[in-house]
């Protein structure tokens, strides 16, 4: 059976690049009126062997973007008639929400919406269940598939046991540059003396590319990720993780007794546009790592979870999940303020955002665990759901002309 390929694509107004009214920050959303990276991604899929259903999740940075973005994605898809694609937008999300209410899972709506990296991926997992997909493969819209056997490699070993007799239910490949080399990050400068993120990432990447081919990993790449139904129907993404939801998924899987494996023979080209603000990404990383540290600490009180420590995640992201993360973040923000043109933004991070990240982590670190405990029951009810399958397979469509208003946005508070 062909896997279901899921592609989230993020869109914004032309002027703000996603840093306006929306509370959800995305690294490089495509501005309305620009084609962005999605067309090249779709072209690269056309020659892939074993390509089946493709689901495109259209995410807008605010309500005014959503409908125009869906229309533009449909125009792009019209240029690729050989791809069996389904566009999932706000109207389809409304149908999904109403079904969750009917099934008495309205409490799960906040963690499955078209807003925030983790919640968006959870929508993709729910669609996989509705379609009865044994395997879902995530692909990002800024990537190119350069191997016609890409999906064959993705499916290799999934659902089976490794030579060490561990079930292989989640597998990641890695990113390469256009020369085919692992996409390492540039060495950081003096102002990152307490924040050697790129070096830690590169160290982990060098381990990934070594033998054996398939091995447990402390990191994953969300744009090159295959999940078996026994995994994705049991473990969701964390909607409260600000970014790095793929790395966070490794932690979630480990907490529930499994592993995400890295396949050194599975890769694709990553061509991300340049982000508009390095300070904004750093701020999100501060929230991300402070939250991860607090989540690991909170999990120690949960008797039904396998304990995961920061040292279990070395070299990356483990060095950013320990108790030193708060003071390191504040020092780095001050140092970057003296070395970057975004001086005021970095000073604001040092003075305010680090404390805000601590409060956010304390307020939200336990929410994922309640959400996860309900997830398997929800996915069991959604598996090949008759009321939704014909809609999400494309057999019938939502009458968009009948929509009289926008669906309310449910915030993660």
Coordinates of N, CA and C in Angstrom, one line a residue, residues 60-157:
X60 N -2.6 29.5 7.2 CA -2.4 31.0 7.1 C -2.0 31.5 8.4
X61 N -1.2 32.6 8.4 CA -0.8 33.3 9.7 C -1.9 34.0 10.3
X62 N -3.0 34.3 9.6 CA -4.2 34.9 10.3 C -5.4 34.6 9.4
X63 N -6.6 34.9 9.9 CA -7.8 34.6 9.2 C -7.9 35.2 7.8
X64 N -7.3 36.4 7.6 CA -7.5 37.0 6.3 C -6.7 36.3 5.2
X65 N -5.7 35.5 5.6 CA -4.8 34.8 4.6 C -5.4 33.5 4.2
X66 N -6.2 32.8 5.0 CA -6.6 31.4 4.8 C -7.2 31.1 3.5
X67 N -8.3 31.8 3.2 CA -9.0 31.5 1.9 C -8.2 31.9 0.7
X68 N -7.6 33.0 0.6 CA -6.7 33.3 -0.6 C -5.6 32.3 -0.7
X69 N -5.0 31.9 0.4 CA -3.9 30.9 0.3 C -4.4 29.6 -0.3
X70 N -5.6 29.1 0.2 CA -6.2 27.9 -0.4 C -6.4 28.0 -1.9
X71 N -6.9 29.1 -2.3 CA -7.2 29.3 -3.7 C -5.9 29.3 -4.5
X72 N -4.8 29.9 -4.0 CA -3.5 29.9 -4.6 C -2.9 28.5 -4.7
X73 N -3.1 27.8 -3.6 CA -2.5 26.4 -3.6 C -3.3 25.6 -4.7
X74 N -4.6 25.7 -4.8 CA -5.3 25.0 -5.9 C -4.9 25.4 -7.3
X75 N -4.5 26.6 -7.5 CA -4.0 27.1 -8.8 C -2.7 26.4 -9.0
X76 N -1.8 26.3 -8.0 CA -0.5 25.6 -8.2 C -0.7 24.1 -8.5
X77 N -1.7 23.5 -7.8 CA -1.9 22.1 -8.0 C -2.5 21.8 -9.4
X78 N -3.2 22.8 -10.0 CA -3.8 22.6 -11.3 C -2.7 22.4 -12.4
X79 N -1.4 22.8 -12.1 CA -0.3 22.6 -13.0 C 0.3 21.3 -12.8
X80 N -0.2 20.5 -11.9 CA 0.4 19.1 -11.6 C -0.7 18.1 -11.6
X81 N -1.4 17.9 -12.7 CA -2.5 17.0 -12.7 C -2.2 15.5 -12.5
X82 N -1.0 15.1 -12.6 CA -0.6 13.7 -12.3 C -0.5 13.4 -10.8
X83 N -0.6 14.4 -10.0 CA -0.5 14.2 -8.6 C -1.9 14.1 -8.0
X84 N -2.2 13.0 -7.3 CA -3.6 12.9 -6.7 C -3.5 13.6 -5.3
X85 N -3.8 14.9 -5.4 CA -3.7 15.7 -4.2 C -5.0 16.2 -3.7
X86 N -5.1 16.4 -2.3 CA -6.3 16.9 -1.7 C -5.9 18.1 -0.8
X87 N -6.5 19.2 -1.0 CA -6.2 20.5 -0.3 C -7.1 20.5 1.0
X88 N -6.5 20.6 2.1 CA -7.2 20.7 3.4 C -7.0 22.1 4.0
X89 N -8.2 22.8 4.1 CA -8.2 24.1 4.6 C -9.2 24.3 5.7
X90 N -9.6 25.6 5.8 CA -10.5 25.9 7.0 C -11.9 25.2 6.9
X91 N -12.4 25.1 5.6 CA -13.7 24.4 5.5 C -13.6 23.0 5.9
X92 N -12.6 22.3 5.5 CA -12.4 20.9 5.8 C -12.1 20.8 7.3
X93 N -11.4 21.7 7.9 CA -11.2 21.7 9.4 C -12.5 21.8 10.1
X94 N -13.4 22.6 9.6 CA -14.7 22.8 10.2 C -15.5 21.4 10.2
X95 N -15.4 20.7 9.1 CA -16.0 19.3 9.1 C -15.4 18.4 10.1
X96 N -14.1 18.5 10.2 CA -13.3 17.6 11.2 C -13.7 18.0 12.6
X97 N -13.8 19.3 12.9 CA -14.2 19.7 14.3 C -15.6 19.3 14.6
X98 N -16.5 19.4 13.7 CA -17.9 19.0 14.0 C -18.0 17.5 14.3
X99 N -17.1 16.7 13.5 CA -17.1 15.3 13.8 C -16.5 15.0 15.1
X100 N -15.5 15.7 15.5 CA -14.9 15.5 16.9 C -16.0 15.8 18.0
X101 N -16.8 16.8 17.8 CA -17.8 17.1 18.7 C -18.8 16.0 18.8
X102 N -19.2 15.4 17.6 CA -20.2 14.3 17.6 C -19.6 13.1 18.3
X103 N -18.3 12.9 18.2 CA -17.7 11.7 18.8 C -17.3 12.0 20.3
X104 N -17.7 13.2 20.8 CA -17.4 13.6 22.2 C -15.9 13.7 22.4
X105 N -15.2 14.3 21.5 CA -13.8 14.6 21.6 C -13.5 16.1 21.4
X106 N -14.5 16.9 21.8 CA -14.3 18.4 21.6 C -13.1 18.9 22.4
X107 N -12.8 18.2 23.5 CA -11.6 18.7 24.3 C -10.3 18.5 23.5
X108 N -10.3 17.8 22.4 CA -9.1 17.6 21.6 C -8.9 18.6 20.5
X109 N -9.9 19.5 20.3 CA -9.8 20.4 19.2 C -8.6 21.3 19.3
X110 N -8.3 21.8 20.5 CA -7.3 22.8 20.6 C -5.9 22.3 20.3
X111 N -5.7 21.0 20.2 CA -4.4 20.4 19.9 C -4.4 19.9 18.4
X112 N -5.5 20.1 17.7 CA -5.5 19.7 16.3 C -6.2 20.8 15.5
X113 N -5.4 21.7 15.0 CA -5.9 22.9 14.3 C -4.8 23.3 13.3
X114 N -5.2 24.2 12.4 CA -4.3 24.8 11.4 C -3.6 26.0 12.0
X115 N -2.9 25.8 13.0 CA -2.1 26.8 13.7 C -1.1 26.2 14.6
X116 N 0.2 26.6 14.5 CA 1.2 26.0 15.3 C 1.7 24.7 14.7
X117 N 3.0 24.5 14.7 CA 3.6 23.4 14.0 C 3.1 22.0 14.4
X118 N 3.1 21.8 15.7 CA 2.6 20.5 16.2 C 1.2 20.2 16.0
X119 N 0.3 21.2 16.2 CA -1.1 21.0 15.9 C -1.4 20.7 14.5
X120 N -0.7 21.4 13.6 CA -0.9 21.2 12.1 C -0.5 19.7 11.8
X121 N 0.6 19.3 12.3 CA 1.0 17.9 12.0 C 0.0 16.9 12.6
X122 N -0.6 17.2 13.8 CA -1.6 16.3 14.3 C -2.8 16.2 13.4
X123 N -3.2 17.3 12.7 CA -4.3 17.3 11.7 C -3.9 16.3 10.6
X124 N -2.6 16.3 10.2 CA -2.2 15.4 9.2 C -2.3 13.9 9.7
X125 N -2.0 13.7 10.9 CA -2.1 12.3 11.5 C -3.6 11.9 11.5
X126 N -4.5 12.8 11.8 CA -5.9 12.4 11.9 C -6.4 12.1 10.5
X127 N -5.9 12.8 9.5 CA -6.3 12.5 8.1 C -5.8 11.2 7.7
X128 N -4.6 10.8 8.1 CA -4.0 9.5 7.9 C -4.9 8.4 8.4
X129 N -5.4 8.6 9.6 CA -6.3 7.6 10.3 C -7.7 7.5 9.5
X130 N -8.2 8.7 9.1 CA -9.5 8.7 8.4 C -9.3 7.9 7.1
X131 N -8.2 8.1 6.4 CA -8.0 7.4 5.1 C -7.5 6.0 5.3
X132 N -7.3 5.5 6.5 CA -6.8 4.2 6.8 C -5.4 3.9 6.3
X133 N -4.5 4.9 6.5 CA -3.1 4.8 6.0 C -2.3 4.0 6.9
X134 N -1.6 3.0 6.4 CA -0.7 2.2 7.2 C 0.5 3.1 7.6
X135 N 0.9 3.9 6.7 CA 2.1 4.8 6.9 C 1.8 6.2 6.3
X136 N 2.2 7.2 7.1 CA 2.2 8.6 6.6 C 3.6 9.1 6.5
X137 N 3.9 9.8 5.5 CA 5.2 10.4 5.2 C 5.0 11.9 5.2
X138 N 5.7 12.6 6.1 CA 5.7 14.1 6.1 C 6.8 14.6 5.2
X139 N 6.4 15.6 4.4 CA 7.3 16.3 3.5 C 7.0 17.8 3.6
X140 N 8.1 18.7 3.7 CA 7.9 20.1 3.8 C 7.9 20.7 2.4
X141 N 7.2 21.9 2.3 CA 7.1 22.5 0.9 C 8.3 23.1 0.4
X142 N 9.4 23.2 1.3 CA 10.6 23.8 0.8 C 11.7 22.8 0.5
X143 N 11.3 21.6 0.1 CA 12.2 20.5 -0.1 C 12.0 19.9 -1.5
X144 N 13.1 19.2 -1.9 CA 13.0 18.6 -3.3 C 13.4 17.1 -3.1
X145 N 12.6 16.3 -3.7 CA 12.8 14.8 -3.7 C 13.7 14.6 -5.0
X146 N 14.9 14.1 -4.8 CA 15.8 13.9 -5.9 C 16.0 12.4 -6.2
X147 N 15.3 11.6 -5.6 CA 15.4 10.1 -5.7 C 14.1 9.5 -6.1
X148 N 14.0 8.9 -7.3 CA 12.7 8.3 -7.7 C 12.2 7.2 -6.7
X149 N 13.2 6.6 -6.0 CA 12.9 5.6 -5.0 C 12.7 6.1 -3.6
X150 N 12.4 7.4 -3.5 CA 12.3 8.1 -2.2 C 11.2 7.4 -1.3
X151 N 10.1 7.1 -1.8 CA 9.0 6.5 -1.0 C 9.3 5.0 -0.8
X152 N 10.0 4.4 -1.7 CA 10.4 3.0 -1.5 C 11.3 2.9 -0.3
X153 N 12.3 3.9 -0.2 CA 13.2 3.9 0.9 C 12.4 4.3 2.2
X154 N 11.5 5.1 2.1 CA 10.7 5.5 3.3 C 10.0 4.3 3.9
X155 N 9.5 3.4 3.0 CA 8.7 2.3 3.5 C 9.6 1.1 3.9
X156 N 10.9 1.2 3.6 CA 11.8 0.1 3.8 C 11.9 -0.2 5.4
X157 N 11.4 -1.3 5.8 CA 11.6 -1.7 7.2 C 10.4 -1.2 8.1

